[in-house]
CSV table of C-alpha atoms and ligand atoms in Angstrom, one decimal:
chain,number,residue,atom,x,y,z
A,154,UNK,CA,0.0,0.0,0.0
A,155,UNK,CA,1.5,3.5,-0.5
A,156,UNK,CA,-0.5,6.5,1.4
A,157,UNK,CA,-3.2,9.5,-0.1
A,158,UNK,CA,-1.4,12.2,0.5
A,159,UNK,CA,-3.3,14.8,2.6
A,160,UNK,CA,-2.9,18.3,0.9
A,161,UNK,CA,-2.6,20.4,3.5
A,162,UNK,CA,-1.8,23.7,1.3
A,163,UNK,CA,-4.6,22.5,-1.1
A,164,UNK,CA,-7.0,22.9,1.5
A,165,UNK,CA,-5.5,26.0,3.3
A,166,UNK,CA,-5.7,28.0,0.1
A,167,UNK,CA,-9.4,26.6,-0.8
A,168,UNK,CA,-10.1,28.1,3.1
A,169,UNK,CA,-8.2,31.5,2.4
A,170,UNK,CA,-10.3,31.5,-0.8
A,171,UNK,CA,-13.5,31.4,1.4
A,172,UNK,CA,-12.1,33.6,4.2
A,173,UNK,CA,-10.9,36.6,1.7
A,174,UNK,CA,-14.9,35.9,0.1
A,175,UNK,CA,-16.1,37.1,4.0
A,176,UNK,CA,-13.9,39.6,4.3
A,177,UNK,CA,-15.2,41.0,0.9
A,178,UNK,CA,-18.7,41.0,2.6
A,179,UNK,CA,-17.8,42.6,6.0
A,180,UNK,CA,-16.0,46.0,4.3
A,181,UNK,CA,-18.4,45.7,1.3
A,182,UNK,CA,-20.9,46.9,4.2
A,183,UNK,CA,-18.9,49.8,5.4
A,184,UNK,CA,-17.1,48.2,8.0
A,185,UNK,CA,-13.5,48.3,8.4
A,186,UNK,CA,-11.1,45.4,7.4
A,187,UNK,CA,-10.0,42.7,10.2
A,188,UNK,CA,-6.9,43.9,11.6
A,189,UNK,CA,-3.9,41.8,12.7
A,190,UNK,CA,-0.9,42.7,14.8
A,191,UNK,CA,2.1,40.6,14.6
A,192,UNK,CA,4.9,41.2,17.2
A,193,UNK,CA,7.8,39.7,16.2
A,194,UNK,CA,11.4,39.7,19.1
A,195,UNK,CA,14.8,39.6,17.5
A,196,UNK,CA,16.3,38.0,14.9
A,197,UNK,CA,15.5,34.2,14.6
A,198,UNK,CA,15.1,32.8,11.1
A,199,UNK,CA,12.5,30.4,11.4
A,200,UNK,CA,10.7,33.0,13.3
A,201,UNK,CA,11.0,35.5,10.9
A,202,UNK,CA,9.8,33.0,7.7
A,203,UNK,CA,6.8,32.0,9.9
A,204,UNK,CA,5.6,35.6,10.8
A,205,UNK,CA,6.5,36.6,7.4
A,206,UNK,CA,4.1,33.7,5.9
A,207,UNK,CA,1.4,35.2,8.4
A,208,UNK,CA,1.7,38.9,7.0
A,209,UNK,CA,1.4,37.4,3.3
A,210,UNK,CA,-1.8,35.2,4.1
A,211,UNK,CA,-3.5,38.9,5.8
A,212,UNK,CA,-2.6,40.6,2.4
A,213,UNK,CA,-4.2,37.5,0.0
A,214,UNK,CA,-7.1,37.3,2.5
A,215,UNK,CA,-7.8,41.3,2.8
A,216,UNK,CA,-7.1,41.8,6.7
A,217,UNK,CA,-5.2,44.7,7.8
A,218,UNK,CA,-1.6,43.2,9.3
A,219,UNK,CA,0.3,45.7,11.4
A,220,UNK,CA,3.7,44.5,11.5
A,221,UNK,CA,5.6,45.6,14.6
A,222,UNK,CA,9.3,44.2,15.3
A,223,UNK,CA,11.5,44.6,18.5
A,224,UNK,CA,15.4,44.5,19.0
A,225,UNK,CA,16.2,41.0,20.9
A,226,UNK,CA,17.0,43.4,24.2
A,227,UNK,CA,13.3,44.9,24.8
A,228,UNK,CA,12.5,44.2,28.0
A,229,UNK,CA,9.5,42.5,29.5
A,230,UNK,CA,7.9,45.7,30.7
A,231,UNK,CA,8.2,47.5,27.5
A,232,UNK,CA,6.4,44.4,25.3
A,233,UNK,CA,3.8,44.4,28.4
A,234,UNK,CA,3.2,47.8,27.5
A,235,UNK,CA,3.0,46.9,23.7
A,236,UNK,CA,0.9,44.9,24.2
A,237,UNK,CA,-1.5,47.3,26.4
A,238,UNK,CA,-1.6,50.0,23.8
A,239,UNK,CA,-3.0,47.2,21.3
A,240,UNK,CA,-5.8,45.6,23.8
A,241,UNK,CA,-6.8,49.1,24.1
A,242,UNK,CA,-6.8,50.0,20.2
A,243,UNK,CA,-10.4,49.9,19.1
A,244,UNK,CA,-8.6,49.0,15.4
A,245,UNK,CA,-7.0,46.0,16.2
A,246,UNK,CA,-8.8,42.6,16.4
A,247,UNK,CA,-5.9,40.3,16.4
A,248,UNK,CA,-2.5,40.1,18.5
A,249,UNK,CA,0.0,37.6,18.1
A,250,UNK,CA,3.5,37.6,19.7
A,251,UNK,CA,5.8,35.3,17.7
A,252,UNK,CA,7.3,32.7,20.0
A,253,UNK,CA,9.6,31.3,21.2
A,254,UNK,CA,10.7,35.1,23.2
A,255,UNK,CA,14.2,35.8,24.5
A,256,UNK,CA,15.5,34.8,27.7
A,257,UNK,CA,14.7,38.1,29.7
A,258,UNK,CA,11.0,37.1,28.6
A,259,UNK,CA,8.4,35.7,30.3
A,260,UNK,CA,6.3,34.0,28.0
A,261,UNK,CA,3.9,33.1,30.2
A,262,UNK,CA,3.1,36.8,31.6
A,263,UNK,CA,2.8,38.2,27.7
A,264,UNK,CA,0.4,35.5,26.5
A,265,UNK,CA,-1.8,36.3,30.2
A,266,UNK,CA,-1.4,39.7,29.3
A,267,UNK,CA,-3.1,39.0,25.8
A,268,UNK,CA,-7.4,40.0,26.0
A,269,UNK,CA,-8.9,36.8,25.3
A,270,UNK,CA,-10.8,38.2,22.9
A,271,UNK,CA,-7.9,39.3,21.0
A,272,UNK,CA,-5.6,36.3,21.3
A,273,UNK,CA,-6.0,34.8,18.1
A,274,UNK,CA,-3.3,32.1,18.5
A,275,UNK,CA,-5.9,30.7,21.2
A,276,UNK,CA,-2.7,30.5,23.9
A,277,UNK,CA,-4.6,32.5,26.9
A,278,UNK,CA,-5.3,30.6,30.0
A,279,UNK,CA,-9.5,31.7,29.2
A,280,UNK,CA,-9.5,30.0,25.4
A,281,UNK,CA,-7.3,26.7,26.4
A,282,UNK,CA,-10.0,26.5,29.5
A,283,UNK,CA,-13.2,27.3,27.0
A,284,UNK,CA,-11.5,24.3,24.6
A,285,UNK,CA,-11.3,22.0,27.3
A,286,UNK,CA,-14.7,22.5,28.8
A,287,UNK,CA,-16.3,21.9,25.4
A,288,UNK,CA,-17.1,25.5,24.9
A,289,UNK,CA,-14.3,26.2,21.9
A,290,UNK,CA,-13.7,30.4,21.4
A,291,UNK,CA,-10.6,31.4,19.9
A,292,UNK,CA,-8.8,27.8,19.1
A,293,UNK,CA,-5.0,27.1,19.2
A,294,UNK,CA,-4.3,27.4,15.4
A,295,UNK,CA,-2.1,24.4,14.5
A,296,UNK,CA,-4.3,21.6,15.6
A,297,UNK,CA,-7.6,23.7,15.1
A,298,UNK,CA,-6.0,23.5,11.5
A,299,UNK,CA,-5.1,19.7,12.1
A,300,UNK,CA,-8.7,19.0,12.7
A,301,UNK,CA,-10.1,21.2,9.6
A,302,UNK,CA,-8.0,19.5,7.3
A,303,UNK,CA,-8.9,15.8,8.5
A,304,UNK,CA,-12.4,16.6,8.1
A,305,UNK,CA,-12.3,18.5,4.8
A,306,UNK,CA,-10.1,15.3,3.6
A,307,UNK,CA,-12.9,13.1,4.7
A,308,UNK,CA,-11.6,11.9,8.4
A,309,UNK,CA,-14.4,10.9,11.2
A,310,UNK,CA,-13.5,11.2,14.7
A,311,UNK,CA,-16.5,9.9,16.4
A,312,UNK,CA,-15.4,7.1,18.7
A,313,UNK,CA,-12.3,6.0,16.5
A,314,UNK,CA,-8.7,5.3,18.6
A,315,UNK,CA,-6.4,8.6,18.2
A,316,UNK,CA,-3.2,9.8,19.5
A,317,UNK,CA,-1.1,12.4,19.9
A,318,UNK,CA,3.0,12.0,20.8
A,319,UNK,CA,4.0,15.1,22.1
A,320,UNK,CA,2.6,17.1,24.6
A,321,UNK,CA,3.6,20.5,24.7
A,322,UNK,CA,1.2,23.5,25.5
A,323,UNK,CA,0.9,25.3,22.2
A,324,UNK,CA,0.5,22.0,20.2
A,325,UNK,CA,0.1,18.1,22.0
A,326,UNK,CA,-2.3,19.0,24.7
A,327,UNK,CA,-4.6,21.4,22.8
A,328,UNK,CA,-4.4,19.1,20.2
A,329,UNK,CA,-5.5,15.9,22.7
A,330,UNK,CA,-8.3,18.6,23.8
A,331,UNK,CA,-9.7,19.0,19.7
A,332,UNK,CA,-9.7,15.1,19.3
A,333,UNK,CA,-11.6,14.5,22.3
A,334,UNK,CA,-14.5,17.2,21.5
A,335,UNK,CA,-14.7,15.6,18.4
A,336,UNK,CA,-15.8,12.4,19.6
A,337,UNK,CA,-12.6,10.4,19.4
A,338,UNK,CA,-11.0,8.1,22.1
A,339,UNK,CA,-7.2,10.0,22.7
A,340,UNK,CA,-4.2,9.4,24.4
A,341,UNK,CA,-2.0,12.0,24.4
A,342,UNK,CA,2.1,10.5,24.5
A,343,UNK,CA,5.2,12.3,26.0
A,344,UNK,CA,8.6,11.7,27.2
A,345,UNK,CA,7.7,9.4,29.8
A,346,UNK,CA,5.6,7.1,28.2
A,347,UNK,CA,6.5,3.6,28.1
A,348,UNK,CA,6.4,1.6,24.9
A,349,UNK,CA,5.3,4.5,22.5
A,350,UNK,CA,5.6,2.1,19.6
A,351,UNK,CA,2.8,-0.3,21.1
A,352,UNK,CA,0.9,2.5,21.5
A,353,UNK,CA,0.9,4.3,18.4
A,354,UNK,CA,0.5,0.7,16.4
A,355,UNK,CA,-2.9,0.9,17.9
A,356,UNK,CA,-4.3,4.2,17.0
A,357,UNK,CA,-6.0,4.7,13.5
A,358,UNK,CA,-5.5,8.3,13.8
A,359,UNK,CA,-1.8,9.2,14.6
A,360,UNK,CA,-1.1,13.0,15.2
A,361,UNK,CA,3.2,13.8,15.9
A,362,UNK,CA,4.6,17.1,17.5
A,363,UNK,CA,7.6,16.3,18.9
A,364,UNK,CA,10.4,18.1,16.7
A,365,UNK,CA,13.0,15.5,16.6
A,366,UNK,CA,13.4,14.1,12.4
A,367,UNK,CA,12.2,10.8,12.0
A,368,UNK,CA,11.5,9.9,15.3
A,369,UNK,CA,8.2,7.6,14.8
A,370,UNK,CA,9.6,4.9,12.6
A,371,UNK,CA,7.3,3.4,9.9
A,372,UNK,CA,6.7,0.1,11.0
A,373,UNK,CA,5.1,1.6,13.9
A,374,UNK,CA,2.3,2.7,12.4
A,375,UNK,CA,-0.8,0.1,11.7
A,376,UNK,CA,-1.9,-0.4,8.0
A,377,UNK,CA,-5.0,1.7,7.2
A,378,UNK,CA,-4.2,4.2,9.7
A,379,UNK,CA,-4.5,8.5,9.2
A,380,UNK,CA,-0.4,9.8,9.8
A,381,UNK,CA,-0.2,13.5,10.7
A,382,UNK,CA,2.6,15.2,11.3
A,383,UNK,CA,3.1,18.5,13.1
A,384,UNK,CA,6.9,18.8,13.2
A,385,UNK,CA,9.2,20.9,11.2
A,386,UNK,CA,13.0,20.1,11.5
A,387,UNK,CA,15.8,21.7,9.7
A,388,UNK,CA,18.2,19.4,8.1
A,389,UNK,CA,21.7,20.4,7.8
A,390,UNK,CA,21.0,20.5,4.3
A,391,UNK,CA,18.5,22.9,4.4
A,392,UNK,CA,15.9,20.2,4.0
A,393,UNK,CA,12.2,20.6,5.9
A,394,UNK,CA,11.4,16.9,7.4
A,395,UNK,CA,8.7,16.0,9.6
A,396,UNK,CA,9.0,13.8,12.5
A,397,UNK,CA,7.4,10.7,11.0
A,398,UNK,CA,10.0,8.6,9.4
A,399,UNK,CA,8.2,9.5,6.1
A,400,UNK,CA,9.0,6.8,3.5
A,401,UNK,CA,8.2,3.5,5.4
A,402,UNK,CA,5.4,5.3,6.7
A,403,UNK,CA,4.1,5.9,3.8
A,404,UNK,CA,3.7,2.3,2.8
A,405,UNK,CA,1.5,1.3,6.0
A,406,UNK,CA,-0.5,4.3,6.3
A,407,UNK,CA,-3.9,4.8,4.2
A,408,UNK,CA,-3.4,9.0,4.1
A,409,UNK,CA,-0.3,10.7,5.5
A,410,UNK,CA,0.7,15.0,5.8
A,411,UNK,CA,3.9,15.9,3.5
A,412,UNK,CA,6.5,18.1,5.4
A,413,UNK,CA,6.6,21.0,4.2
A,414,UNK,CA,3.1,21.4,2.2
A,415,UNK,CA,1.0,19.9,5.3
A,416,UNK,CA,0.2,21.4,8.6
A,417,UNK,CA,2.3,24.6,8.5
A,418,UNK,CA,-0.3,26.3,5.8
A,419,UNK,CA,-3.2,24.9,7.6
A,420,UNK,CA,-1.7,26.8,10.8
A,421,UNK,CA,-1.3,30.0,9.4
A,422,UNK,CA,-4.7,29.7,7.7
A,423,UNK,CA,-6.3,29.0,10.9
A,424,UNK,CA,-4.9,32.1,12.5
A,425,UNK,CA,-6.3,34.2,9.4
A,426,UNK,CA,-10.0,32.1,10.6
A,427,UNK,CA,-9.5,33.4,14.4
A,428,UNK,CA,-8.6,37.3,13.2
A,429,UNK,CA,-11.7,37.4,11.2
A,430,UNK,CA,-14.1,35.6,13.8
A,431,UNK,CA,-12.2,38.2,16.6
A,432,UNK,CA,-13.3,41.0,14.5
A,433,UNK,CA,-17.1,40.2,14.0
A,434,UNK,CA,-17.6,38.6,17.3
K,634,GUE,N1,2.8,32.8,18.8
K,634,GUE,C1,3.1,31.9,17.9
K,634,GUE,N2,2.1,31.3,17.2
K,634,GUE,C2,2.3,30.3,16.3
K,634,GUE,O1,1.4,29.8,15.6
K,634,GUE,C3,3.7,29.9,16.2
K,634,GUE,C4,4.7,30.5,17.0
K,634,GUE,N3,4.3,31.5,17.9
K,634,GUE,N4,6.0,30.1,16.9
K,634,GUE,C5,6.4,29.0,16.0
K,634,GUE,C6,5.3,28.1,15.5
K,634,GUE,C7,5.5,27.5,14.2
K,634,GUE,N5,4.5,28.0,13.3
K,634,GUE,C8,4.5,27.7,11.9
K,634,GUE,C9,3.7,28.5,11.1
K,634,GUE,C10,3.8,28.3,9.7
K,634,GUE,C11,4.5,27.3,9.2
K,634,GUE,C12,4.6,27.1,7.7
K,634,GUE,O2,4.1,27.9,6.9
K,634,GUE,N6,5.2,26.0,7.2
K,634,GUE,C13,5.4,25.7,5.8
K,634,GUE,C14,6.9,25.8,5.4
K,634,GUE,C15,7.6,27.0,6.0
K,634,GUE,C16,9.1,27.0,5.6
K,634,GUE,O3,9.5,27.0,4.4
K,634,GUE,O4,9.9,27.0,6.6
K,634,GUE,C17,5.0,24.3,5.6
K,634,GUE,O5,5.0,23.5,6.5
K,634,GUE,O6,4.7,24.0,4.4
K,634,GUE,C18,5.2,26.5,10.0
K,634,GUE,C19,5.2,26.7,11.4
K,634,GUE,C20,3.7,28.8,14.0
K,634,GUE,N7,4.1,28.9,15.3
K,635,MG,MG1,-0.9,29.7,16.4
């Protein structure tokens, strides 16, 4: 058997396509344009493609991005008050504060600091806690993505055997949170689980975020099963891999997520969804 595989930027551009149709509708009334403000710290590559992707997706799409960059030494009291003048702007919907932030940052106090209402990459203690009593707001965008691009492809959830490996805030545990409000039985993996391959030969749904290359292996992964994978690792040759050793994968699994082409545009697509439902809320 070789896998389907699951197009993630095929379906993140089909759901731009629809987003940029409603944001046609809301200024074709009068109204003013969604607005999205990115804050990106320093100087980190990969940071700076992924915020860059984000501005791009608000210019196809028609919301407003204000792009706002900081020198790696701004301290924590001068983001905090950042990010004050923006939760008081009447003409921003969105904030977003590119992670990871520099050492002298506490991550933790600028995502609290976020209004709920305007934390569009669903991080705030409020939207994690309305996700996990059943009551979804503002939804962490990766596996709020993960989930939109499983059903669009055709995946059901209801009572079928899941699991996540990884189980970080921003990514596993939200993502363990989406699968079980959508009906399916999850277990959600991490470092200290014991015989990870027994348990991810069981699940028909198998969701990775671990960010180390190649470290499911193939064979673990039961014929028939759904393979999506969240990680993006660097190879030293400039390569994007997953964390899913692809190829043997590939000939087990029924439908699997390419690295790069998969998740990552779902993500950012997915942020675009949570400016535009900030602004009309
Ligand atoms: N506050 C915050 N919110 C985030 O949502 C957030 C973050 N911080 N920090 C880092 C992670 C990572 N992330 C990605 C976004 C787009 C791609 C993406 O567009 N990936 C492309 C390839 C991009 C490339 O060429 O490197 C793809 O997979 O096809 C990947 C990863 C958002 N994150
Ligand atoms: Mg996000």
């Amino acid at each position: 058997m070789s896998a389907k595989l699951i197009d993630g930027k095929s379906i993140a551009d089909t759901l731009q396509q629809e987003l940029r149709s409603r944001v046609a509708g809301i200024t074709a009334s009068g109204r003013r344009a969604p607005a999205l403000a990115t804050l990106l710290v320093g100087a980190d590559p990969a940071s700076h493609v992924y915020v860059r992707n984000k501005r791009l997706a608000c210019e196809r799409i028609g919301v407003r991005s204000l792009p706002l960059e900081f020198g790696s030494g701004i301290s924590q009291a001068e983001l905090l008050a950042e990010i004050e003048r923006l939760n008081n702007d009447p003409e921003v919907d969105g904030i977003l504060v590119q992670l990871p932030l520099p050492a002298q940052i506490d991550s933790t106090a600028i995502i609290e600091a976020i209004r709920p209402d305007k934390d569009v990459d669903g991080f705030h203690p409020y939207n994690l806690g309305r996700l996990a009593q059943r009551q979804p707001v503002l939804r962490p965008c990766t596996p709020f993505g993960v989930i939109e691009m499983l059903r669009r492809s055709g995946e059901t959830f209801y009572g079928r055997r899941a699991i996540v490996v990884g189980a970080s805030n921003h990514v596993g545990r939200p993502m363990g949170l989406e699968l079980l409000l959508a009906g399916a039985t999850t277990t959600v993996c991490h470092r200290f689980t014991r015989d990870l391959a027994d348990e991810v030969a069981r699940a028909e749904i198998v969701i990775v975020a671990v960010g180390k290359p190649g470290f499911i292996k193939g064979d673990w992964i039961a014929p028939g099963a759904t393979v999506v994978d969240i990680g993006i690792n660097r190879l030293p040759d400039g390569k994007l891999c997953g964390d899913v050793e692809f190829d043997v994968a590939r000939q087990r699994a029924a439908r699997i997520t390419p690295v790069p082409g998969g998740v990552g545009p779902m993500t950012v697509t997915m942020l675009m969804h949570n400016t535009v439902l900030a602004a009309t809320r």
